[in-house]
Short mmCIF file of C-alpha atoms and ligand atoms in Angstrom, two decimals:
data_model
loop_
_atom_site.label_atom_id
_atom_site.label_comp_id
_atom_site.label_asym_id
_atom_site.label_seq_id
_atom_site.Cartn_x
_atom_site.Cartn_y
_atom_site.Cartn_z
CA UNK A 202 3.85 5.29 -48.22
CA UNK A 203 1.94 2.68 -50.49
CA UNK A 204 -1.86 2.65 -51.27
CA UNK A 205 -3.50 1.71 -47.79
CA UNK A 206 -7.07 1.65 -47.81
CA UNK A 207 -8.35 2.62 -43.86
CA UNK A 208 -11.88 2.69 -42.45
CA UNK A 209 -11.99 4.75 -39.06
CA UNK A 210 -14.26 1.66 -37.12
CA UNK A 211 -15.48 3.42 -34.45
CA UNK A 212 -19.14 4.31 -33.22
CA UNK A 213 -20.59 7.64 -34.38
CA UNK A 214 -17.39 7.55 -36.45
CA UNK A 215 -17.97 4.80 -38.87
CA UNK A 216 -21.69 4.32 -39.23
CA UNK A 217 -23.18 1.11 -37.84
CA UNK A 218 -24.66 -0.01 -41.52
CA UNK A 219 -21.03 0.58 -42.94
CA UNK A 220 -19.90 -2.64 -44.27
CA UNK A 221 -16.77 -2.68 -42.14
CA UNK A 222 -18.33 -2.25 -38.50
CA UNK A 223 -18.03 -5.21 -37.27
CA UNK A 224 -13.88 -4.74 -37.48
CA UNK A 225 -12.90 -4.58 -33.99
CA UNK A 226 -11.57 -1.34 -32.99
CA UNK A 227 -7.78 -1.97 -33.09
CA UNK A 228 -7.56 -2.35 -36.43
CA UNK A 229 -8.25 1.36 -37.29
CA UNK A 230 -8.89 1.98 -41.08
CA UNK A 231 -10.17 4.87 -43.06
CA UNK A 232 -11.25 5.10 -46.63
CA UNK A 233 -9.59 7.94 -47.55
CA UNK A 234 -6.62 7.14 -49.86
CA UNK A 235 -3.42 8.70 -48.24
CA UNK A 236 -1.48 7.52 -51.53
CA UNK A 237 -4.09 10.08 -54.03
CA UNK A 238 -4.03 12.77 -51.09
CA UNK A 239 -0.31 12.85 -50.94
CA UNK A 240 -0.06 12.62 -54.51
CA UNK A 241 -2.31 15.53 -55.47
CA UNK A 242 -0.39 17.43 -52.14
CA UNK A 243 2.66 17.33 -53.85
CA UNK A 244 1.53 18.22 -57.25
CA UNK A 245 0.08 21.62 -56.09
CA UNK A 246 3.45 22.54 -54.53
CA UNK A 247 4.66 22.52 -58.86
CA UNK A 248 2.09 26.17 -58.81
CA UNK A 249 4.98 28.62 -57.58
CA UNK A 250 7.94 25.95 -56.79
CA UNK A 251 11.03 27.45 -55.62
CA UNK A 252 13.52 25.45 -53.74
CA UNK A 253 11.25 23.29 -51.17
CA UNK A 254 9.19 26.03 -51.01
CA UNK A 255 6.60 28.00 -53.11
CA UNK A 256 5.79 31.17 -54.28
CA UNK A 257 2.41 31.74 -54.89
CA UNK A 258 0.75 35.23 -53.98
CA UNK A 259 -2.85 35.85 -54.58
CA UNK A 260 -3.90 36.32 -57.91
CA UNK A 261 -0.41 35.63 -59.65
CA UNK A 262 -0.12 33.06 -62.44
CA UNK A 263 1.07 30.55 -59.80
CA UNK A 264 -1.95 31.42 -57.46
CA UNK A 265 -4.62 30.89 -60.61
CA UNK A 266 -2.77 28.40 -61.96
CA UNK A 267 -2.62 25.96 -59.09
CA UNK A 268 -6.78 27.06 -58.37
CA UNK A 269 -7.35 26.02 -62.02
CA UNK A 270 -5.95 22.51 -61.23
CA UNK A 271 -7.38 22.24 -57.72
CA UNK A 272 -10.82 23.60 -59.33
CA UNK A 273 -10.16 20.62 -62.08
CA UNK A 274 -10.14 17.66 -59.25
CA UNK A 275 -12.81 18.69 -57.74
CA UNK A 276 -15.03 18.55 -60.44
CA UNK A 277 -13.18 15.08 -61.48
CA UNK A 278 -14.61 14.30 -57.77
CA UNK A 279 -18.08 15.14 -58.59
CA UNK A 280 -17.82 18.85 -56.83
CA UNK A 281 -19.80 21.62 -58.57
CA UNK A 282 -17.23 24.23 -59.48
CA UNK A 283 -17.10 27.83 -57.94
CA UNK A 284 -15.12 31.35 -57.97
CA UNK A 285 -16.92 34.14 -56.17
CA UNK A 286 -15.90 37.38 -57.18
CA UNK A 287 -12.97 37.30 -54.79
CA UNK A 288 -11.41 34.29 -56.25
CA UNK A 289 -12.75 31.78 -53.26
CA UNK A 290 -12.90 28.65 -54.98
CA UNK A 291 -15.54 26.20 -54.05
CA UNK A 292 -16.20 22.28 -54.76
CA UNK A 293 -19.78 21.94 -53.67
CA UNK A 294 -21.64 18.89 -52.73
CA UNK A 295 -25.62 18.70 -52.90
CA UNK A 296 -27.44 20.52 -49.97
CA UNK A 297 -26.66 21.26 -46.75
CA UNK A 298 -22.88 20.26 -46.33
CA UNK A 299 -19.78 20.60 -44.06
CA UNK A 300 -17.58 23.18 -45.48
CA UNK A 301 -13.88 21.99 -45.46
CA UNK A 302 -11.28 23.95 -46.43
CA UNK A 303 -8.05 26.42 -46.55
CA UNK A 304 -6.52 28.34 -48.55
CA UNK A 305 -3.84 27.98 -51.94
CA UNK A 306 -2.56 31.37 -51.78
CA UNK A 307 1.23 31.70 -50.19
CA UNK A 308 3.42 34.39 -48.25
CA UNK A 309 5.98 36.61 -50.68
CA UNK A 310 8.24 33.02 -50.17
CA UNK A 311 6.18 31.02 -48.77
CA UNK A 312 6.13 26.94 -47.07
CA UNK A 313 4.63 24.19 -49.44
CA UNK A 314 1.87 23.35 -46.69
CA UNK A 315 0.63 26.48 -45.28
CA UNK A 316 -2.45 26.50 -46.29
CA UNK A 317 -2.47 23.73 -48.88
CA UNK A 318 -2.64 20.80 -46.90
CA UNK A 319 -6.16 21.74 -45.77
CA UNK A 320 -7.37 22.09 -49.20
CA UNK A 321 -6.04 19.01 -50.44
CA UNK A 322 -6.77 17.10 -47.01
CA UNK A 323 -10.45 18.26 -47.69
CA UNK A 324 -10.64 17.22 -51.02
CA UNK A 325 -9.28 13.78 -50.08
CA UNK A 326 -12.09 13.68 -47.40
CA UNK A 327 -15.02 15.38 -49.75
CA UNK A 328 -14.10 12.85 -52.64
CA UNK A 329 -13.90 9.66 -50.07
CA UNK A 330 -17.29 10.58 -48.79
CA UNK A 331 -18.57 10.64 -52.40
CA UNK A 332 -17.46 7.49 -53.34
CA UNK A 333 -18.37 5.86 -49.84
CA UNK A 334 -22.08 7.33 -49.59
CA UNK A 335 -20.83 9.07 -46.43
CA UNK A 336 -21.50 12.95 -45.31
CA UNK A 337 -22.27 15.72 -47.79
CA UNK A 338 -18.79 17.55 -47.68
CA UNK A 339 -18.25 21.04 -49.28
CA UNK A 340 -14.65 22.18 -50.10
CA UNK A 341 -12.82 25.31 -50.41
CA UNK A 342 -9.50 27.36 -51.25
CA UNK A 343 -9.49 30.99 -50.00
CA UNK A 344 -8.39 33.73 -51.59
CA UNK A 345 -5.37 36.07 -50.11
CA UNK A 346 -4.99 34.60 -46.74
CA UNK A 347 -1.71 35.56 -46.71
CA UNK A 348 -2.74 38.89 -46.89
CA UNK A 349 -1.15 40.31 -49.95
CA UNK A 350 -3.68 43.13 -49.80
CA UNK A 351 -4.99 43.10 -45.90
CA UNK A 352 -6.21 40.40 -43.76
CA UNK A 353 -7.39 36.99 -44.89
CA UNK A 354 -8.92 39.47 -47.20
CA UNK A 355 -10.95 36.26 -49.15
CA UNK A 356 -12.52 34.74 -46.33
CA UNK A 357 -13.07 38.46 -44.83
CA UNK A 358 -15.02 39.44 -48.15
CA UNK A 359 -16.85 36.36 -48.28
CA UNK A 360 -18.29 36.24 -44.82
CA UNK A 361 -19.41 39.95 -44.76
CA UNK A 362 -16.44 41.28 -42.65
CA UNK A 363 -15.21 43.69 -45.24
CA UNK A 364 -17.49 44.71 -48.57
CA UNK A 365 -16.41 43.92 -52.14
CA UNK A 366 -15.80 48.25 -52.35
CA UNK A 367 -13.69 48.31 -49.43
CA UNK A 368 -11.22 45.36 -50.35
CA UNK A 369 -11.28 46.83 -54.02
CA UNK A 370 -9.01 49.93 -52.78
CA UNK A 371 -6.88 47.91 -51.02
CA UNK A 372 -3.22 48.10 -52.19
CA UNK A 373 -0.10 45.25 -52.08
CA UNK A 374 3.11 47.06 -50.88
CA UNK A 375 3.64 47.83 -54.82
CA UNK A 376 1.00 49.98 -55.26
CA UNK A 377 -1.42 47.31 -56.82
CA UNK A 378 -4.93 47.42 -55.93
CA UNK A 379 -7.45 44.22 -55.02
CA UNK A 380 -9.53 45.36 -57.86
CA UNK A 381 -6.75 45.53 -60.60
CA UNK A 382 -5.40 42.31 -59.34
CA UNK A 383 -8.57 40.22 -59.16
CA UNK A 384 -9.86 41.09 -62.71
CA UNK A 385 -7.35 38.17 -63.45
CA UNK A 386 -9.58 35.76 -62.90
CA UNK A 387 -11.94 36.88 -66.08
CA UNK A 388 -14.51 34.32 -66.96
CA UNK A 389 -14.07 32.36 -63.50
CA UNK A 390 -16.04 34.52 -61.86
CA UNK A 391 -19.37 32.70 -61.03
CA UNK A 392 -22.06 33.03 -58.59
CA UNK A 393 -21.74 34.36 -54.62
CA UNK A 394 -21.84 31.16 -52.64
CA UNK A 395 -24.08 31.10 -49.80
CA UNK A 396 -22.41 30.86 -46.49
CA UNK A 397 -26.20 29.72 -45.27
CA UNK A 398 -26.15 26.17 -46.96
CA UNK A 399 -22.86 24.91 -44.77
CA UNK A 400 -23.62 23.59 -40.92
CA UNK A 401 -19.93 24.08 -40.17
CA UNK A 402 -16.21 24.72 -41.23
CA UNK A 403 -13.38 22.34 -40.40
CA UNK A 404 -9.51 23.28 -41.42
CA UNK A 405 -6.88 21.33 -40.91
CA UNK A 406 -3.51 23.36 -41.20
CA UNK A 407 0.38 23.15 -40.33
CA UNK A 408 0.73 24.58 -36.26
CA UNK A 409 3.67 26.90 -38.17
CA UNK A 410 4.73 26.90 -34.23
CA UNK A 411 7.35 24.59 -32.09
CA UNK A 412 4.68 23.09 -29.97
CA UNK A 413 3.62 20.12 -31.40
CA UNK A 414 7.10 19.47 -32.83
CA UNK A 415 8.96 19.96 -29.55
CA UNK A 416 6.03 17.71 -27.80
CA UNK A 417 6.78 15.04 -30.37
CA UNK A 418 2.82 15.07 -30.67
CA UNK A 419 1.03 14.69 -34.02
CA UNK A 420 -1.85 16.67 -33.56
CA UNK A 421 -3.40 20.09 -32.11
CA UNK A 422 -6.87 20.89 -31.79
CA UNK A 423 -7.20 24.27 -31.65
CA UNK A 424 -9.55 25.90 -28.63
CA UNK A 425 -9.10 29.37 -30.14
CA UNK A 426 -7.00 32.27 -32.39
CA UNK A 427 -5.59 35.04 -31.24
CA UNK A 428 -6.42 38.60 -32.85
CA UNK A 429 -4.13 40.88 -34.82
CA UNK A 430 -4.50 44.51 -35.68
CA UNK A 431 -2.22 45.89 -38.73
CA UNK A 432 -1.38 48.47 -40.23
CA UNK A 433 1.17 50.59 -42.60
CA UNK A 434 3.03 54.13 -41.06
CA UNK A 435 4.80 56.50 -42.97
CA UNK A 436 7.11 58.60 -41.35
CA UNK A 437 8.19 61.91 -43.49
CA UNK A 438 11.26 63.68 -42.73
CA UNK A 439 13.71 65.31 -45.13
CA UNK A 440 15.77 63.76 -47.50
CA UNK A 441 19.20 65.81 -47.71
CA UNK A 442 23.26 65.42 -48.15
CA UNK A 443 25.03 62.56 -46.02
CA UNK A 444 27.85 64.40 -45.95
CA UNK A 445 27.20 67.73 -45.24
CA UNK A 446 24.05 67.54 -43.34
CA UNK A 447 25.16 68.24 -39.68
CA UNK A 448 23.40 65.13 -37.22
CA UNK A 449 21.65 67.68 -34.98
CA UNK A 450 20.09 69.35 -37.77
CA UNK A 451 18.83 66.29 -39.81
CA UNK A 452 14.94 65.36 -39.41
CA UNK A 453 16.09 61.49 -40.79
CA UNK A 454 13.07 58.92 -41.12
CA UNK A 455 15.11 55.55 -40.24
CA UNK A 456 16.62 57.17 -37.19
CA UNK A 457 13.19 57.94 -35.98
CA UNK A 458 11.98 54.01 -36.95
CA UNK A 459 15.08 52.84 -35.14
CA UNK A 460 13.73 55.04 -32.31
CA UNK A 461 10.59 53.93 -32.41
CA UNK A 462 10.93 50.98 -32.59
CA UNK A 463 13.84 50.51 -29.15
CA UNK A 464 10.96 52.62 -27.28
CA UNK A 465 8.12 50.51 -28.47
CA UNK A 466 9.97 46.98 -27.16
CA UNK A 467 10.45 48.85 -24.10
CA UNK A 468 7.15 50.06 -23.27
CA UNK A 469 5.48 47.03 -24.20
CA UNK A 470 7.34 45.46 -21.39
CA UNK A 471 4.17 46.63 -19.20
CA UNK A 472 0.99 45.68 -21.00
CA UNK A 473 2.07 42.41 -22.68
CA UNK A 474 2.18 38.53 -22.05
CA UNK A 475 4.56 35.81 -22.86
CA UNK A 476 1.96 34.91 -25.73
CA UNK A 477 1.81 38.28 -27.15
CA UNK A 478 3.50 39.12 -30.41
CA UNK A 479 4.26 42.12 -32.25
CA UNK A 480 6.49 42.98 -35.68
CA UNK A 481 7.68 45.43 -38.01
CA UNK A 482 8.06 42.88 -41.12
CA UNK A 483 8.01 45.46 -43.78
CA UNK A 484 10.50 48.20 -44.67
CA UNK A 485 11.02 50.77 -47.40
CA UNK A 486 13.14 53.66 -46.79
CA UNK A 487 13.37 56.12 -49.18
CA UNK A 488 15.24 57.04 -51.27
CA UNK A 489 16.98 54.02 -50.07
CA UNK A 490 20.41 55.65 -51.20
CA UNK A 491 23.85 55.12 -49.35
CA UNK A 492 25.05 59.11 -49.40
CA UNK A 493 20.91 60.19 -48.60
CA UNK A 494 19.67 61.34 -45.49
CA UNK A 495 16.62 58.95 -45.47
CA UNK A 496 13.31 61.25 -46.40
CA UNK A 497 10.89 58.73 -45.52
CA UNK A 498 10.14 55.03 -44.19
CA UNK A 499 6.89 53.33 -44.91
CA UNK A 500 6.84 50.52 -42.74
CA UNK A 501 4.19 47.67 -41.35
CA UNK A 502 3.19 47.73 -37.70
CA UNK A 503 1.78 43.96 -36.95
CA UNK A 504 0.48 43.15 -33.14
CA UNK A 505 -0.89 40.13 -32.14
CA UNK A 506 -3.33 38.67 -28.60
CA UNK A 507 -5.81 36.78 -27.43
CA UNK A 508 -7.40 39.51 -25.60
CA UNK A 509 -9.27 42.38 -27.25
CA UNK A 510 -8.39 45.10 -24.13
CA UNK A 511 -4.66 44.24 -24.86
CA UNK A 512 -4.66 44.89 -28.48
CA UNK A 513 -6.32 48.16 -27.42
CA UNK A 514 -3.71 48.74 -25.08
CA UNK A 515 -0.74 48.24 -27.65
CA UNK A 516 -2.21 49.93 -29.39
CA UNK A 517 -2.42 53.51 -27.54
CA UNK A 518 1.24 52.51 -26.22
CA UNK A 519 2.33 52.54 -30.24
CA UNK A 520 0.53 55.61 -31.11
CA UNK A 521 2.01 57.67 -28.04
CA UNK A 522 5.19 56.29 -28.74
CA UNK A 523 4.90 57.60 -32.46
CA UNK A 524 3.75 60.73 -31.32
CA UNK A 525 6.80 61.39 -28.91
CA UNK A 526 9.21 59.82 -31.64
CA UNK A 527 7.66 62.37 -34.93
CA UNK A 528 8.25 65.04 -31.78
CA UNK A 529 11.71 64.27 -31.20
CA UNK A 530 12.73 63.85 -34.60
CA UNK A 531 11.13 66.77 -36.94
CA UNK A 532 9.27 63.75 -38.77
CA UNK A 533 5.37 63.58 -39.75
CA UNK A 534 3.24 60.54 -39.37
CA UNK A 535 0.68 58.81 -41.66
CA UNK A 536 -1.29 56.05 -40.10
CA UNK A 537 -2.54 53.86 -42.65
CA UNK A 538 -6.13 52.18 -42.35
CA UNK A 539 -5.98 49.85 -39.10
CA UNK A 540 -6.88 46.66 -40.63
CA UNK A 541 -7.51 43.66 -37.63
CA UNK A 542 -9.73 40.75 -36.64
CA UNK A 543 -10.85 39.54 -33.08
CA UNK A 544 -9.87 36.64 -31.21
CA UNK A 545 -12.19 33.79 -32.15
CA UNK A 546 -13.17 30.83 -29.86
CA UNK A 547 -13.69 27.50 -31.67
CA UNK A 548 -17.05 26.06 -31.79
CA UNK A 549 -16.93 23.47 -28.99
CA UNK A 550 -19.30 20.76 -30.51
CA UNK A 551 -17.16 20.68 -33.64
CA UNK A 552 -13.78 20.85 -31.47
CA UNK A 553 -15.13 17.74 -29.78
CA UNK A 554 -15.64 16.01 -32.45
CA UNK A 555 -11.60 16.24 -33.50
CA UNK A 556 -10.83 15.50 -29.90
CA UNK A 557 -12.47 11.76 -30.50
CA UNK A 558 -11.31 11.38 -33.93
CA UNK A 559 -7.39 12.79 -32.70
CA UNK A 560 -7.69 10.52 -29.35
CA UNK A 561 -9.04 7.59 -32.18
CA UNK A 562 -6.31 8.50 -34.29
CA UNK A 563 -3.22 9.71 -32.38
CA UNK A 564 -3.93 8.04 -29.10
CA UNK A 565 -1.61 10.47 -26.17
CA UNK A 566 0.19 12.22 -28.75
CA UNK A 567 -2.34 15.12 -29.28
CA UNK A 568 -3.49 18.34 -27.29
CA UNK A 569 -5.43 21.15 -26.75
CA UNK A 570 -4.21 24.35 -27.74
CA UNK A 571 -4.82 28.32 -28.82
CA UNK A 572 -3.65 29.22 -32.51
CA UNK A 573 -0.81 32.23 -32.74
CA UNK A 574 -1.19 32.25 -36.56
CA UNK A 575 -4.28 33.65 -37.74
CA UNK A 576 -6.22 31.77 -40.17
CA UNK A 577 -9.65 31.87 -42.25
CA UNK A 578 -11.01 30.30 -39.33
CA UNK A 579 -11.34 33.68 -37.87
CA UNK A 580 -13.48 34.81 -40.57
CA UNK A 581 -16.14 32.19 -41.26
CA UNK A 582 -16.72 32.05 -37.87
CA UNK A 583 -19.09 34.83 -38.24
CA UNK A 584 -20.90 32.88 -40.40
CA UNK A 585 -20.94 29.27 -38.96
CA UNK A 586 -19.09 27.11 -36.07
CA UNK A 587 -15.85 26.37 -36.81
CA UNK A 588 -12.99 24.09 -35.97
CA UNK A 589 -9.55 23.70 -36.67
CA UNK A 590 -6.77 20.91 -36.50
CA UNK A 591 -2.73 21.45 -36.78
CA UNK A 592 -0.28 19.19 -36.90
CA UNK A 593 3.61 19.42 -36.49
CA UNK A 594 5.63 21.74 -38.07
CA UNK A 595 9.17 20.75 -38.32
CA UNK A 596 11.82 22.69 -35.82
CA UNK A 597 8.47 25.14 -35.88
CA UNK A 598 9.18 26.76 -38.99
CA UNK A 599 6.77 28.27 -41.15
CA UNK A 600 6.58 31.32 -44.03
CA UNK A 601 9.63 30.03 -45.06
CA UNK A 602 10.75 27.94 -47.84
CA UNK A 603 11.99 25.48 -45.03
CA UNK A 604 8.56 24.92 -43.87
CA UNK A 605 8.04 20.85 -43.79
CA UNK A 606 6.18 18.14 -42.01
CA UNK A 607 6.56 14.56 -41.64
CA UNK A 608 4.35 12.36 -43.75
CA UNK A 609 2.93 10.37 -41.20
CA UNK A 610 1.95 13.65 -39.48
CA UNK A 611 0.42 14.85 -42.50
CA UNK A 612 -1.85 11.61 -42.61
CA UNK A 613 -2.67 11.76 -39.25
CA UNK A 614 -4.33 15.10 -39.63
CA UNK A 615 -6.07 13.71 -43.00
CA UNK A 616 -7.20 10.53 -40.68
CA UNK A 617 -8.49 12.95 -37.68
CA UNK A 618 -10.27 15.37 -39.98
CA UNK A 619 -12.18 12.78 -41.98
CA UNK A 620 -12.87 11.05 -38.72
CA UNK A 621 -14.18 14.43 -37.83
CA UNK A 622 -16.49 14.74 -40.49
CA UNK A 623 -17.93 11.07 -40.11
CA UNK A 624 -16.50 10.49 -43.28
CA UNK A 625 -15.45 6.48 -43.28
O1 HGY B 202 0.01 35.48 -40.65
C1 HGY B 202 -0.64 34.49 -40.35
O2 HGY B 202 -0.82 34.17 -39.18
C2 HGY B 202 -1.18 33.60 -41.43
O3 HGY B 202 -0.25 32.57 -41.64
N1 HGY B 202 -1.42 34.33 -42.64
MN1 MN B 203 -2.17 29.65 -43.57
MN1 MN B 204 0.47 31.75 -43.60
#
């Protein structure tokens, strides 16, 4: 798509001393440069490029490498410059300002927009308002959305849901800790940034669902996101001979997973809803050895709803279900730390503003709708109203290297979020 210079002209979205208000509302412009926000979008993807996808876990060379560069055009924008002892990076403008922001960090093989497309889209939007005398816009990248060490552990630090001591001991399924992995970032570290001086946070981010893409719509405003609770389980039973270990007699750690886990689907049956989601994404069985009767399995146990009692519910239907199972099959249980975050509502003077700049924007092709995926959203809204915009995501695919949208979606949500923020 060439260089096309817009203006959103519309009122309360394009200010009535702007110099292009007396364009007549059809012809629908906005400064923000879709050929330098697409540009810098695709150069970001080089941090951690593998296939179409990326590669980029918090705190890796990738991760710091592609915050160095992001942290570079945002001073080039006129941003002041920020790590926090987490690795959040910050471009700040002067005073009180919208925060706008994602996060640059990526799944083990991750999608080239999850999470990057806000930052860049809220560069794009931060740097426009610079040059046009418009809004004071803040912009940030969050560290370890994706969770390499917890949940949205960056955004979770930063807004006082978990302290600095208590994300420090968390561990990556290697064994690494927070602590040991953040010392990376060495002279970056500058001063805590106060949540205080932003009046809200806006993120634009892919839907990584089939909604939007099966609606043929371009964008979703989101009205709220779902909770998850998560944690890791070790069952211990004894590791022996494949061959000469009698079935009845083994106490075998996968067989009791597989249990588990054919119980678990079928009690669920009973307390869940269509919405509801839960998943056993991470495996290691050990030794892991083709003629050893499996000792132990250490595996993730991920459950996701909008509704607080439910959660509760799965989870006393998972922990009588591991009880019976450990029973059953001579095996002991470890529960791990139960790491989780509410359902959040979005902040509905901030969602109203996307629904004029999306109806402005993507006249009939746009919606209302709750968020599956969670997102650093969740976080800062204990700190501030938030707000958050998807668009498409093709076939629905996401936290996978085949994650893509189409272009003119991905300007559309650049269009509706700087309409959002009065930036024109
Ligand atoms: O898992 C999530 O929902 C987010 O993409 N990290
Ligand atoms: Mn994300
Ligand atoms: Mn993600």
């Amino acid at each position: 798509m060439g260089r096309t210079r817009f203006v959103l002209v519309n009122e309360g979205l394009c200010p009535s001393n702007s110099p292009w208000y007396f364009w007549s509302e059809e012809d629908v412009f906005m400064a923000v440069s879709t050929e330098r926000f697409l540009k810098d979008l695709h150069f970001v993807r080089r941090f951690g490029a593998q296939g179409t996808g990326v590669v980029r876990p918090a705190y890796s060379g990738p991760d710091l490498g592609a915050r160095d560069w992001l942290a570079s055009r945002m001073a080039e924008a006129g941003l002041a410059v920020r790590f926090d002892a987490m690795g959040n990076l910050f471009g700040l403008a002067e005073g009180q300002s919208l925060l706008l922001g994602s996060h640059s960090d990526s799944q083990p093989t991750g999608g080239w927009l999850d999470g990057a497309l806000g930052v860049v889209a809220a560069l794009e939007v931060a740097r426009t308002s610079l040059e046009t005398g418009g809004p004071a816009i803040s912009v940030v990248s969050f560290q370890d959305e994706e969770g390499r060490f917890g949940v949205t552990t960056g955004s979770n630090v930063w807004c006082g849901g978990l302290t600095q001591c208590t994300a420090d001991a968390l561990t990556d399924h290697a064994g690494v800790t927070l602590a040991a992995a953040r010392a990376a970032l060495g002279e970056r570290v500058g001063a805590p940034v106060d949540p205080s001086q932003f009046t809200g946070y806006v993120e634009l981010h892919i839907e990584q669902g089939p909604v939007l893409d099966t609606a043929r719509e371009q964008i979703g405003v989101v009205t709220d996101i779902v909770g998850i609770r998560d944690r890791v389980i070790t069952l211990t039973g004894a590791q022996n001979h494949a061959g000469t270990t009698p079935m009845h007699l083994r106490r075998d750690a996968f067989q009791g997973l597989s249990a588990f886990n054919a119980m678990l689907n079928d009690r669920l049956r009973n307390v869940v809803m269509p919405s509801t989601v839960w998943t056993i994404g991470h495996v290691a069985v050990a030794p892991n050895a083709s003629s050893i009767v499996p000792g132990q399995v250490r595996f993730s146990m991920q459950w996701r709803d909008g509704d607080i009692a439910r959660l509760d519910r799965m989870q006393s239907v998972i922990d009588e279900t591991l009880a019976q199972v450990a029973d059953a099959h001579g095996l002991d249980v470890e529960l791990g730390p139960l790491l989780g975050l509410d359902p959040v509502t979005m902040d509905a003077a901030l969602q109203a503003r996307l629904e004029a700049a999306a109806e402005k924007v993507a006249p009939g092709k746009w919606r209302l709708m709750p968020s599956g995926a969670l997102h650093d959203a969740t976080n800062v809204a204990r700190c501030m109203p938030v707000a958050m915009l998807f668009v498409p995501s093709i076939g629905g695919i996401s936290h996978a290297f085949e994650e893509d949208t189409d272009e003119v979606d991905l300007v559309a949500g650049l269009r509706v979020l700087a309409g959002a923020a009065g930036v024109a």
